[in-house]
Amino acid sequence: MIIATAGHVDHGKTLLVKALTGVDTDRLPEEKKRGMTIDLGFAYLPMESNETIGFVDVPGHERFVHNMLAGVAGIDFALFIVAADDGPMPQTQEHLAILDLLGIRHGAVALTKIDRVAASRVQEVQNELAALFSRTSLADSAVFPVSAITGEGIEDLRAHLVSAAQSWRSKTTAGNFRLAIDRCFSVAGAGLIVTGTAVAGCVSAGDRVRVLQAGLDLRARTIHAQNAASQTGRAGQRCAINLSGSGLKGELIERGDWVVTGDVPAPVQKLDARLRVLKNELRPLAHWTPVHVHLGAADVTGRVAILQGAGIAPGSSGLVQLVLDRPIGALYGDGLIIRDQSAQRTIGGGRVIDIFPPVRGRAKPERLAFLEALDHDDTPSVFLSLLRGAQRGLNLTRFAHNRNLTAEEAARLFSNASTKFVETPEGALGFSLENWNRLKTTVIETLASLHRRAPNVIPNEARVLLETGLRLPKEAAATLVAEMVKEGAIVREPTGIRLRTHIAQLSPADTALWKQTEPLLSESLLRPPSIHDIAATLGKDVKSTESFLVRVSRLGLVVRVTENRFFLPRGLRRHGKFAEEVAAANGGVVTAGTLRDRAGLGRGLAIEVLEYFDRIKFTRRIGDQHHVLRPARTALGED
């Protein structure tokens, strides 16, 4: 268990920790000289169970609240210190507000310096504290009158802390390891050491680790956990990690960075959060207010974008986007505090919801609904809820990263749901089977509507998808259509897609002309005649012949490959198979020369065919080579 002190300056925090543990946490010469805590101090109390309580002693002076905030990241228990002679003071109230905003629910109050006051004063301050704590997350904290000078009450307080630690449920080690760095220093003979509170996961000596903002890939050489050498460090422990690796320099690592394992996402400059404004604020928190944001051990400036309404009233909460001046490490559930631009007062606090806000539309109703659904701790339930509601798919990669799931945890979660997976450059998209089938129904209904409006046209795939209004990523759209073709729900033609039941009809005049034209194209299936040659054979002028072939192409009977040449679909499919055969023997690549030789074409016509294949994304040209991107039957349909 990790305990952080809290309270006003000169109320005896450091002296009390020394009385409890025997350790003087004031380690800096300036602290000794001035007689007050400036930076974080650390002490440990071993227990008979071989477990150890870790203490983080924080500064009480208002000038060092930023250091106090670095110390309370990831703590389990608050030891609140109030001097009996002074009673509650300004930093008493600010520290209490901070702990309440961070949702710290376990703690105790040490009423110090009771040797200086009468018993009636002790009771008076206890009454004040009961009122002060009553509407906070620490309302049930027991109060222990103590004196670090005489030792009165110290044993009772120590016994209470030990009892709380013994009954404390250790934090789960699920997720990737994350440690919020609050100190970095070098030790002769060992090298660079970073210390901090581990907030998730587990790390072992020898593991590969990454210092997130510094971008350093290193190794955890040795580990101290709760002030003792250990082979592992885990969530809920104070850890010191001896780092090693190439390019390691102490000046690259600073307080506020993170040591992580696994696929933890890079630092971000925008994140969506739920924020509660302190009720003692004089006015609502306005849109684009400049603030200091404290998250983990980091302190970074930025602005608050209000996502609901014009502002957040004192005592109320709302959804916000924090736009930061520099990137920081953050994930779902991380607690945060905001202070005013001059870092003089605490304004509010809350927790991170999503580190992947959209580029546009951050306050649209559907985005706000997504954040509301995401803002719950039961990951499996949240996943199923979001999956059902994501008509256009849920980005599974971002979901797993945002929730700090390991690869194994993510695979297990996703496999337990009936999910359709589609890979995209932005990550894997997941669709519930119900939504996936609903998309198919929408495509069928859209095709039916297009067939009714233009019965003699085979609509191209892009037109159909645009008409659906689905706005699917191209990878998802391609997978959807390919699956529907495979199932026989629709038919893919070189010019587009159609319902299997739909048969386009030519006019009587065009039907008669097609009966004369189709044999000409069939006889030269792989090298069809040009428009001019067809016109001459039919005794028609070139312009009317071209118009006729364009009308026929809308039904999918022919495909226009160049300005001067139309192919029968089965002829293009033959060329597609030739291209596949050549590419299979040449590392996935086909050229005009190799296609010419395989298909018996002239070089010019081979180039024209490959350029058409590039246009329909069957191939991609790189220099003189054309790389096959997908199966010919997917790009050109099947006979």
XYZ file of C-alpha atoms in Angstrom:
639
model
C 0.000 0.000 0.000
C 1.232 3.517 -0.809
C 0.318 6.363 1.541
C 0.706 10.044 0.671
C 0.692 12.788 3.274
C -1.403 15.884 2.722
C -1.941 19.115 4.589
C -0.853 22.706 5.205
C 2.762 23.758 5.513
C 4.325 23.399 8.996
C 1.568 21.132 10.301
C 4.079 18.386 11.016
C 3.842 16.006 8.048
C 7.540 15.176 7.839
C 7.963 14.878 11.612
C 4.960 12.546 11.790
C 6.331 10.304 9.030
C 9.617 10.136 10.937
C 7.765 9.187 14.129
C 5.936 6.416 12.241
C 8.864 5.050 10.217
C 12.089 6.410 11.717
C 12.951 8.043 8.359
C 13.505 11.774 7.847
C 12.101 12.390 4.367
C 13.602 15.882 4.040
C 16.617 14.940 1.919
C 17.542 18.277 0.293
C 19.967 20.752 1.963
C 17.506 23.569 1.281
C 14.790 21.613 3.107
C 17.071 21.216 6.126
C 17.971 24.875 6.043
C 14.409 26.185 5.725
C 12.779 23.546 7.889
C 10.058 22.707 5.387
C 9.450 20.151 2.662
C 10.055 21.451 -0.854
C 10.098 18.299 -2.967
C 8.824 14.757 -2.542
C 10.235 12.611 0.259
C 9.949 8.864 0.693
C 9.874 6.486 3.634
C 8.901 2.865 4.241
C 7.364 0.916 7.097
C 8.025 -2.858 6.999
C 5.290 -5.110 8.418
C 5.469 -8.563 10.010
C 3.794 -10.017 6.907
C 6.927 -9.115 4.907
C 4.909 -6.510 3.062
C 5.966 -2.861 3.227
C 3.972 0.348 3.444
C 5.393 3.112 1.263
C 5.054 6.759 2.307
C 5.229 9.722 -0.047
C 5.739 12.911 1.938
C 4.535 15.920 -0.069
C 5.155 19.650 0.358
C 2.466 21.689 2.105
C 3.467 25.170 0.967
C 1.241 26.728 -1.696
C 4.297 27.404 -3.894
C 4.962 23.658 -4.138
C 1.500 22.302 -4.890
C 2.859 21.148 -8.254
C 5.264 18.869 -6.366
C 2.443 17.674 -4.130
C 0.435 16.730 -7.221
C 3.368 14.728 -8.594
C 3.400 12.754 -5.352
C -0.238 11.722 -5.204
C -0.297 10.024 -8.625
C -1.334 6.435 -8.147
C -1.523 6.448 -4.329
C -3.861 4.167 -2.376
C -4.332 5.971 0.928
C -4.158 9.576 2.179
C -2.731 10.494 5.575
C -4.135 13.946 6.183
C -2.277 16.085 8.708
C -3.874 19.038 10.509
C -2.212 20.880 13.386
C -4.424 21.219 16.465
C -3.230 24.756 17.174
C -3.904 26.119 13.669
C -6.830 23.942 12.632
C -7.802 23.742 8.921
C -5.818 26.202 6.775
C -5.821 27.152 3.056
C -3.628 24.246 1.913
C -5.677 21.894 4.094
C -8.663 22.761 1.971
C -6.798 22.726 -1.352
C -5.132 19.367 -0.661
C -8.474 17.922 0.421
C -10.102 19.236 -2.758
C -7.347 17.667 -4.873
C -7.691 14.263 -3.213
C -11.461 14.431 -3.593
C -11.165 15.326 -7.287
C -8.802 12.385 -7.789
C -11.316 10.074 -6.108
C -9.077 8.960 -3.213
C -11.515 7.127 -0.905
C -9.273 5.664 1.770
C -7.494 7.707 4.404
C -6.951 8.800 7.969
C -6.529 12.170 9.675
C -3.663 12.864 12.053
C -4.492 15.771 14.348
C -0.934 16.812 15.250
C 0.647 19.034 17.936
C -1.937 18.129 20.554
C 0.772 18.668 23.178
C 0.444 22.414 22.485
C -3.298 22.810 23.095
C -6.021 22.017 25.594
C -8.331 19.043 25.182
C -11.206 21.386 24.331
C -9.248 22.726 21.367
C -8.645 19.190 20.114
C -12.383 18.522 20.187
C -13.113 21.839 18.490
C -10.761 21.069 15.588
C -12.186 17.556 15.265
C -15.641 19.078 14.844
C -14.301 21.441 12.173
C -12.686 18.551 10.332
C -15.853 16.464 10.435
C -17.719 19.298 8.719
C -14.900 19.940 6.248
C -14.528 16.281 5.199
C -18.236 15.412 5.234
C -18.949 16.057 1.556
C -15.730 14.581 0.155
C -14.474 11.150 -0.846
C -12.598 10.987 2.510
C -15.677 11.617 4.659
C -15.290 8.344 6.609
C -11.637 8.869 7.557
C -10.822 8.158 11.213
C -9.192 10.999 13.215
C -6.155 10.300 15.439
C -4.995 13.022 17.870
C -1.180 12.651 18.015
C 2.011 14.330 19.103
C 5.231 13.496 17.293
C 7.118 15.125 20.154
C 5.666 13.143 23.089
C 4.695 10.082 21.062
C 1.058 10.278 22.203
C -1.304 8.551 19.748
C 1.519 7.459 17.404
C 1.138 3.748 18.144
C -2.643 3.888 17.591
C -2.144 5.614 14.254
C 0.600 3.189 13.202
C -1.602 0.215 14.128
C -4.466 1.674 12.094
C -2.239 2.114 9.034
C -0.825 -1.395 9.367
C -4.343 -2.830 9.706
C -5.458 -0.933 6.599
C -2.426 -2.205 4.684
C -2.995 -5.811 5.772
C -6.598 -5.732 4.557
C -5.718 -3.827 1.392
C -6.501 -5.606 -1.850
C -3.465 -5.408 -4.094
C -4.026 -3.745 -7.424
C -4.463 -6.030 -10.382
C -1.411 -6.456 -12.568
C -3.506 -6.502 -15.728
C -2.449 -4.266 -18.581
C 0.921 -3.058 -19.755
C 3.329 -1.856 -17.072
C 3.236 1.907 -16.466
C 5.332 3.808 -13.953
C 4.977 7.577 -13.485
C 8.528 8.922 -13.111
C 8.958 11.413 -10.251
C 12.753 11.226 -9.840
C 15.751 10.450 -12.059
C 19.334 10.289 -10.774
C 22.612 8.445 -11.218
C 24.301 6.119 -8.723
C 28.027 5.398 -8.939
C 28.592 1.858 -10.148
C 24.963 1.301 -11.092
C 24.056 4.023 -13.545
C 20.729 5.716 -14.131
C 17.852 5.156 -11.709
C 14.263 6.286 -12.150
C 11.708 6.104 -9.361
C 7.950 6.437 -9.288
C 4.637 4.803 -8.568
C 3.613 1.864 -10.750
C -0.015 2.381 -11.728
C -0.547 -0.683 -13.951
C 0.916 -4.018 -14.989
C 4.090 -5.776 -13.941
C 7.740 -5.584 -14.987
C 10.576 -8.035 -14.348
C 14.309 -7.491 -14.162
C 15.744 -7.908 -17.642
C 12.534 -6.862 -19.434
C 12.611 -4.474 -22.356
C 11.049 -1.163 -21.378
C 10.421 2.178 -23.040
C 10.709 5.683 -21.624
C 7.681 7.103 -23.334
C 8.304 10.807 -23.975
C 12.069 10.443 -24.291
C 11.480 7.738 -26.915
C 14.167 5.471 -25.447
C 14.051 1.680 -25.768
C 15.954 0.329 -22.758
C 16.239 -2.584 -20.355
C 15.188 -2.813 -16.702
C 18.524 -3.916 -15.337
C 17.517 -4.229 -11.665
C 14.425 -3.325 -9.635
C 13.742 -2.155 -6.098
C 10.090 -2.387 -5.060
C 8.885 -0.864 -1.778
C 12.532 -0.165 -0.849
C 13.751 -3.759 -1.280
C 15.573 -5.542 -4.106
C 13.091 -7.485 -6.182
C 12.846 -9.429 -9.414
C 9.580 -7.677 -10.235
C 7.745 -4.403 -9.836
C 3.977 -4.198 -10.076
C 1.014 -1.870 -9.874
C 0.579 -0.387 -6.407
C 4.285 -0.315 -5.547
C 6.903 2.395 -5.282
C 9.631 1.235 -7.649
C 13.200 2.222 -8.434
C 14.382 0.860 -11.768
C 18.009 0.765 -12.869
C 17.868 1.431 -16.618
C 20.457 0.449 -19.194
C 20.742 0.708 -22.934
C 22.353 2.555 -25.817
C 21.778 6.274 -26.097
C 20.777 6.537 -22.451
C 21.372 10.001 -21.020
C 19.912 11.277 -17.769
C 19.058 14.678 -19.239
C 16.652 13.006 -21.679
C 14.461 11.712 -18.839
C 12.521 14.009 -16.543
C 9.705 14.004 -14.016
C 6.385 13.487 -15.754
C 7.650 10.855 -18.199
C 6.629 7.190 -18.012
C 8.418 3.847 -18.021
C 6.227 1.361 -19.902
C 6.221 -2.085 -21.437
C 4.199 -3.438 -24.335
C 2.321 -1.452 -26.942
C 1.483 1.637 -24.882
C 0.512 4.494 -27.263
C 2.722 7.502 -27.835
C 2.249 10.726 -25.852
C -0.693 12.882 -26.958
C -1.477 16.596 -27.057
C -5.261 16.239 -27.097
C -7.397 14.108 -24.840
C -11.061 13.981 -23.874
C -11.942 13.896 -20.181
C -14.701 14.347 -17.642
C -13.938 17.364 -15.477
C -15.508 18.542 -12.201
C -15.142 22.205 -11.256
C -14.696 23.043 -7.566
C -17.794 24.562 -6.024
C -15.820 27.456 -4.530
C -14.944 28.809 -7.993
C -16.467 32.250 -8.521
C -17.582 31.704 -12.111
C -18.165 28.872 -14.589
C -15.144 27.366 -16.313
C -15.247 28.966 -19.764
C -14.343 27.510 -23.144
C -10.652 27.802 -24.044
C -9.515 28.735 -20.535
C -5.706 28.482 -20.201
C -4.726 26.062 -17.427
C -1.997 23.910 -15.911
C -2.793 20.210 -16.324
C -1.340 17.753 -13.790
C -1.483 14.093 -14.823
C 0.711 11.384 -13.345
C 3.806 13.309 -12.310
C 3.544 15.720 -15.266
C 2.705 19.424 -15.196
C 1.921 20.883 -18.614
C 0.098 23.985 -19.776
C -2.808 23.903 -22.177
C -6.411 24.967 -22.732
C -9.801 23.531 -21.903
C -12.303 23.085 -24.740
C -15.811 22.714 -23.302
C -17.749 20.020 -25.179
C -21.170 20.555 -23.573
C -22.701 24.014 -23.311
C -20.868 27.301 -22.876
C -19.091 26.397 -19.631
C -19.053 24.207 -16.520
C -20.663 25.767 -13.454
C -18.944 25.604 -10.046
C -19.713 22.282 -8.380
C -20.738 20.692 -11.695
C -18.992 18.353 -14.118
C -18.910 18.045 -17.871
C -17.061 16.645 -20.864
C -14.011 18.569 -22.057
C -11.125 18.272 -24.440
C -7.718 19.262 -23.092
C -5.485 20.770 -25.773
C -1.950 20.683 -24.395
C 1.129 22.687 -25.290
C 3.306 19.562 -25.354
C 2.603 15.824 -25.492
C 2.204 13.751 -22.328
C 1.560 10.093 -21.630
C -2.062 9.391 -20.742
C -4.610 6.581 -20.883
C -8.236 5.977 -19.940
C -8.904 6.376 -16.223
C -5.828 8.487 -15.435
C -6.691 11.095 -12.813
C -5.929 14.727 -13.574
C -6.057 18.111 -11.875
C -6.293 21.525 -13.537
C -5.009 24.712 -11.942
C -5.270 28.288 -13.188
C -2.852 29.825 -15.694
C -0.627 31.302 -12.979
C -0.661 28.018 -10.981
C -2.067 29.813 -7.938
C -5.276 27.837 -7.356
C -6.891 24.507 -8.160
C -9.893 24.827 -10.489
C -11.060 21.243 -10.829
C -10.150 17.723 -11.783
C -11.378 14.466 -13.196
C -10.130 11.620 -15.326
C -9.195 10.792 -18.885
C -11.824 9.139 -21.091
C -10.249 8.948 -24.558
C -6.791 9.799 -25.920
C -7.908 9.445 -29.558
C -10.276 12.382 -30.145
C -11.441 12.918 -33.735
C -9.753 15.505 -35.936
C -13.126 17.215 -36.447
C -16.496 17.116 -34.751
C -15.270 16.862 -31.152
C -18.586 18.154 -29.791
C -21.025 16.429 -32.179
C -23.868 14.537 -30.469
C -22.612 11.151 -31.678
C -19.128 11.890 -30.304
C -20.529 12.949 -26.923
C -22.661 9.788 -26.810
C -19.525 7.748 -27.546
C -17.655 9.405 -24.650
C -20.556 8.797 -22.268
C -20.588 5.119 -23.213
C -16.791 4.875 -22.905
C -16.684 6.444 -19.440
C -17.228 3.267 -17.400
C -14.687 0.961 -15.800
C -16.240 -2.396 -16.776
C -14.190 -2.937 -19.936
C -16.084 -6.000 -21.319
C -19.465 -4.273 -20.903
C -18.158 -1.037 -22.414
C -16.726 -2.943 -25.367
C -19.994 -4.742 -26.120
C -21.979 -1.522 -25.766
C -19.707 0.405 -28.107
C -19.552 -2.469 -30.604
C -23.347 -2.643 -30.815
C -23.607 1.122 -31.232
C -20.829 1.481 -33.825
C -22.757 1.213 -37.095
C -19.604 2.021 -39.068
C -17.322 -0.107 -36.924
C -15.353 0.285 -33.716
C -11.608 0.863 -33.928
C -10.441 -2.116 -31.868
C -6.777 -1.124 -31.919
C -7.500 2.268 -30.404
C -9.942 0.788 -27.903
C -7.279 -1.653 -26.678
C -4.605 1.055 -26.526
C -6.849 3.518 -24.710
C -7.789 0.895 -22.085
C -4.150 -0.280 -21.723
C -4.937 -3.852 -22.747
C -2.048 -6.169 -23.518
C -2.172 -8.000 -26.846
C -3.316 -11.164 -25.048
C -6.013 -9.325 -23.071
C -7.322 -7.639 -26.212
C -7.427 -10.884 -28.203
C -9.297 -12.600 -25.374
C -11.835 -9.771 -25.077
C -12.492 -9.522 -28.803
C -12.744 -13.284 -29.330
C -15.455 -13.549 -26.684
C -17.765 -11.374 -28.796
C -19.258 -12.228 -32.175
C -17.197 -9.746 -34.132
C -16.367 -9.147 -37.790
C -12.786 -7.860 -38.169
C -11.488 -5.603 -40.943
C -7.891 -4.360 -41.055
C -7.344 -0.691 -41.956
C -4.268 1.595 -41.863
C -5.741 3.199 -38.702
C -6.157 -0.147 -36.946
C -8.519 -3.108 -36.861
C -12.215 -2.267 -37.199
C -14.746 -4.427 -35.407
C -18.415 -4.852 -36.323
C -21.042 -6.727 -34.391
C -22.575 -9.401 -36.618
C -25.919 -7.641 -36.282
C -24.453 -4.371 -37.601
C -22.506 -6.187 -40.322
C -25.674 -7.857 -41.590
C -27.501 -4.538 -41.357
C -24.870 -3.018 -43.657
C -25.502 -5.789 -46.172
C -29.219 -5.096 -46.049
C -28.544 -1.404 -46.677
C -26.429 -2.224 -49.743
C -29.130 -4.503 -51.135
C -31.854 -1.894 -50.554
C -29.706 0.791 -52.189
C -29.002 -1.410 -55.214
C -32.687 -2.196 -55.581
C -33.490 1.505 -55.536
C -30.838 2.266 -58.162
C -32.103 -0.564 -60.367
C -35.642 0.853 -60.197
C -34.455 4.339 -61.123
C -32.080 3.217 -63.883
C -32.977 -0.323 -64.939
C -30.589 -0.309 -67.893
C -27.485 0.691 -65.921
C -25.076 -1.396 -63.829
C -24.049 1.113 -61.117
C -20.398 1.212 -60.157
C -19.401 0.134 -56.671
C -18.401 3.604 -55.472
C -21.773 5.042 -56.559
C -23.656 2.339 -54.656
C -21.667 2.892 -51.460
C -22.098 6.668 -51.722
C -25.856 6.249 -52.109
C -26.033 4.140 -48.936
C -24.747 7.063 -46.845
C -22.676 4.593 -44.778
C -19.341 6.423 -45.186
C -17.433 3.228 -44.505
C -13.632 3.113 -44.660
C -12.649 1.772 -48.068
C -11.223 -1.421 -46.576
C -14.497 -2.167 -44.787
C -16.524 -1.363 -47.901
C -14.358 -3.643 -50.048
C -14.643 -6.489 -47.525
C -18.413 -6.048 -47.285
C -18.966 -6.124 -51.048
C -16.570 -9.053 -51.546
C -18.425 -11.072 -48.909
C -21.790 -10.286 -50.501
C -20.451 -11.378 -53.899
C -19.149 -14.615 -52.406
C -22.522 -15.269 -50.761
C -24.302 -14.678 -54.066
C -26.359 -11.740 -52.812
C -24.889 -9.486 -55.492
C -22.942 -9.955 -58.724
C -19.768 -8.072 -59.519
C -19.328 -6.929 -63.103
C -16.241 -5.129 -64.420
C -18.324 -1.957 -64.588
C -20.033 -2.270 -61.222
C -22.289 -4.432 -59.074
C -25.887 -5.571 -59.377
C -28.423 -7.715 -57.596
C -28.394 -11.304 -58.804
C -32.063 -11.007 -59.691
C -31.550 -7.890 -61.780
C -31.133 -8.282 -65.549
C -30.636 -5.067 -67.488
C -32.438 -4.779 -70.837
C -31.378 -3.170 -74.087
C -33.826 -1.328 -76.283
C -35.034 -3.359 -79.293
C -32.791 -1.369 -81.641
C -29.726 -1.814 -79.422
C -30.555 -5.497 -78.960
C -30.467 -5.990 -82.741
C -27.194 -4.079 -83.016
C -25.656 -6.026 -80.117
C -26.389 -9.308 -81.894
C -24.113 -8.087 -84.690
C -21.436 -6.587 -82.394
C -21.028 -9.307 -79.771
C -19.589 -11.887 -82.267
C -16.968 -9.358 -83.423
C -15.756 -8.946 -79.820
C -15.982 -12.670 -79.062
C -13.928 -13.668 -82.086
C -11.061 -11.464 -80.845
C -11.655 -11.923 -77.140
C -8.146 -10.936 -76.015
C -7.514 -8.344 -78.759
C -10.895 -6.767 -79.546
C -11.264 -4.487 -82.567
C -11.206 -0.715 -82.146
C -14.334 1.429 -82.322
C -13.342 2.453 -85.853
C -13.018 -1.172 -86.971
C -16.379 -2.110 -85.437
C -18.057 0.889 -87.061
C -16.596 -0.032 -90.460
C -17.726 -3.665 -90.137
C -21.266 -2.649 -89.103
C -21.478 0.093 -91.732
C -22.077 2.739 -89.043
C -20.409 6.038 -88.343
C -17.860 6.118 -85.509
C -19.792 8.532 -83.285
C -23.028 6.520 -83.234
C -21.067 3.282 -82.742
C -19.277 4.779 -79.741
C -22.589 5.977 -78.229
C -24.042 2.506 -78.680
C -21.061 0.839 -76.965
C -21.269 3.294 -74.073
C -24.945 2.377 -73.605
C -24.050 -1.309 -73.692
C -21.244 -0.751 -71.144
C -23.767 0.606 -68.640
C -25.336 -2.843 -68.615
C -21.975 -4.485 -67.991
C -21.920 -6.238 -71.354
C -18.681 -4.511 -72.367
C -15.975 -2.572 -70.536
C -14.299 0.523 -71.891
C -10.552 0.056 -71.382
C -9.315 2.980 -73.520
C -10.912 5.759 -75.508
C -10.834 3.555 -78.583
C -11.374 0.037 -77.286
C -14.073 -1.965 -75.468
C -13.571 -5.485 -74.062
C -16.017 -8.193 -73.210
C -15.839 -8.809 -69.409
C -14.684 -12.401 -69.871
C -11.789 -11.185 -72.022
C -10.603 -8.876 -69.233
C -10.958 -11.721 -66.743
C -8.678 -13.842 -68.925
C -6.085 -11.068 -68.919
C -6.510 -10.765 -65.148
C -5.723 -14.473 -64.751
C -2.699 -14.105 -67.031
C -1.463 -11.189 -64.903
C -1.903 -13.284 -61.754
C 0.043 -16.188 -63.241
C 2.913 -13.944 -64.314
C 2.982 -12.137 -60.965
C 2.974 -15.439 -59.036
C 6.175 -16.423 -60.823
C 7.809 -12.986 -60.476
C 7.404 -11.870 -56.892
C 3.946 -10.372 -57.306
C 4.954 -8.173 -60.249
C 3.775 -8.040 -63.877
C 5.124 -5.808 -66.644
C 3.891 -4.874 -70.087
C 6.483 -7.216 -71.564
C 5.586 -10.253 -69.452
C 1.840 -9.763 -70.006
C 2.445 -9.297 -73.731
C 4.310 -12.585 -73.919
C 1.766 -14.512 -71.830
C -1.365 -13.164 -73.551
C 0.014 -12.843 -77.078
C -0.675 -9.111 -77.249
C 1.097 -6.214 -78.841
C 3.085 -4.102 -76.392
C 0.765 -1.097 -76.830
C -2.357 -3.102 -76.003
C -0.607 -4.768 -73.034
C 0.197 -1.309 -71.659
C -3.449 -0.231 -72.108
C -4.730 -3.311 -70.248
C -2.304 -2.782 -67.347
C -3.252 0.898 -67.108
C -6.884 -0.174 -66.794
C -5.912 -2.664 -64.082
C -4.167 0.183 -62.248
C -7.311 2.343 -62.451
C -9.531 -0.320 -60.875
C -6.812 -1.019 -58.237
C -6.234 -4.583 -59.316
C -2.598 -3.533 -59.729
C -0.436 -0.579 -58.667
C 2.247 0.820 -60.938
C 5.671 1.525 -59.474
C 8.075 2.515 -62.236
C 7.688 0.012 -65.052
C 6.315 -2.662 -62.733
C 2.702 -3.341 -61.815
C 2.183 -4.978 -58.416
C -0.898 -7.189 -58.046
C -2.938 -5.920 -55.079
C -5.849 -8.378 -54.858
C -7.269 -11.472 -56.571
C -8.464 -11.030 -60.149
C -11.876 -12.491 -59.294
C -12.306 -9.761 -56.644
C -11.312 -6.956 -58.988
C -12.942 -8.244 -62.195
C -15.702 -10.567 -61.041
C -16.192 -14.205 -61.967
C -17.708 -15.876 -65.024
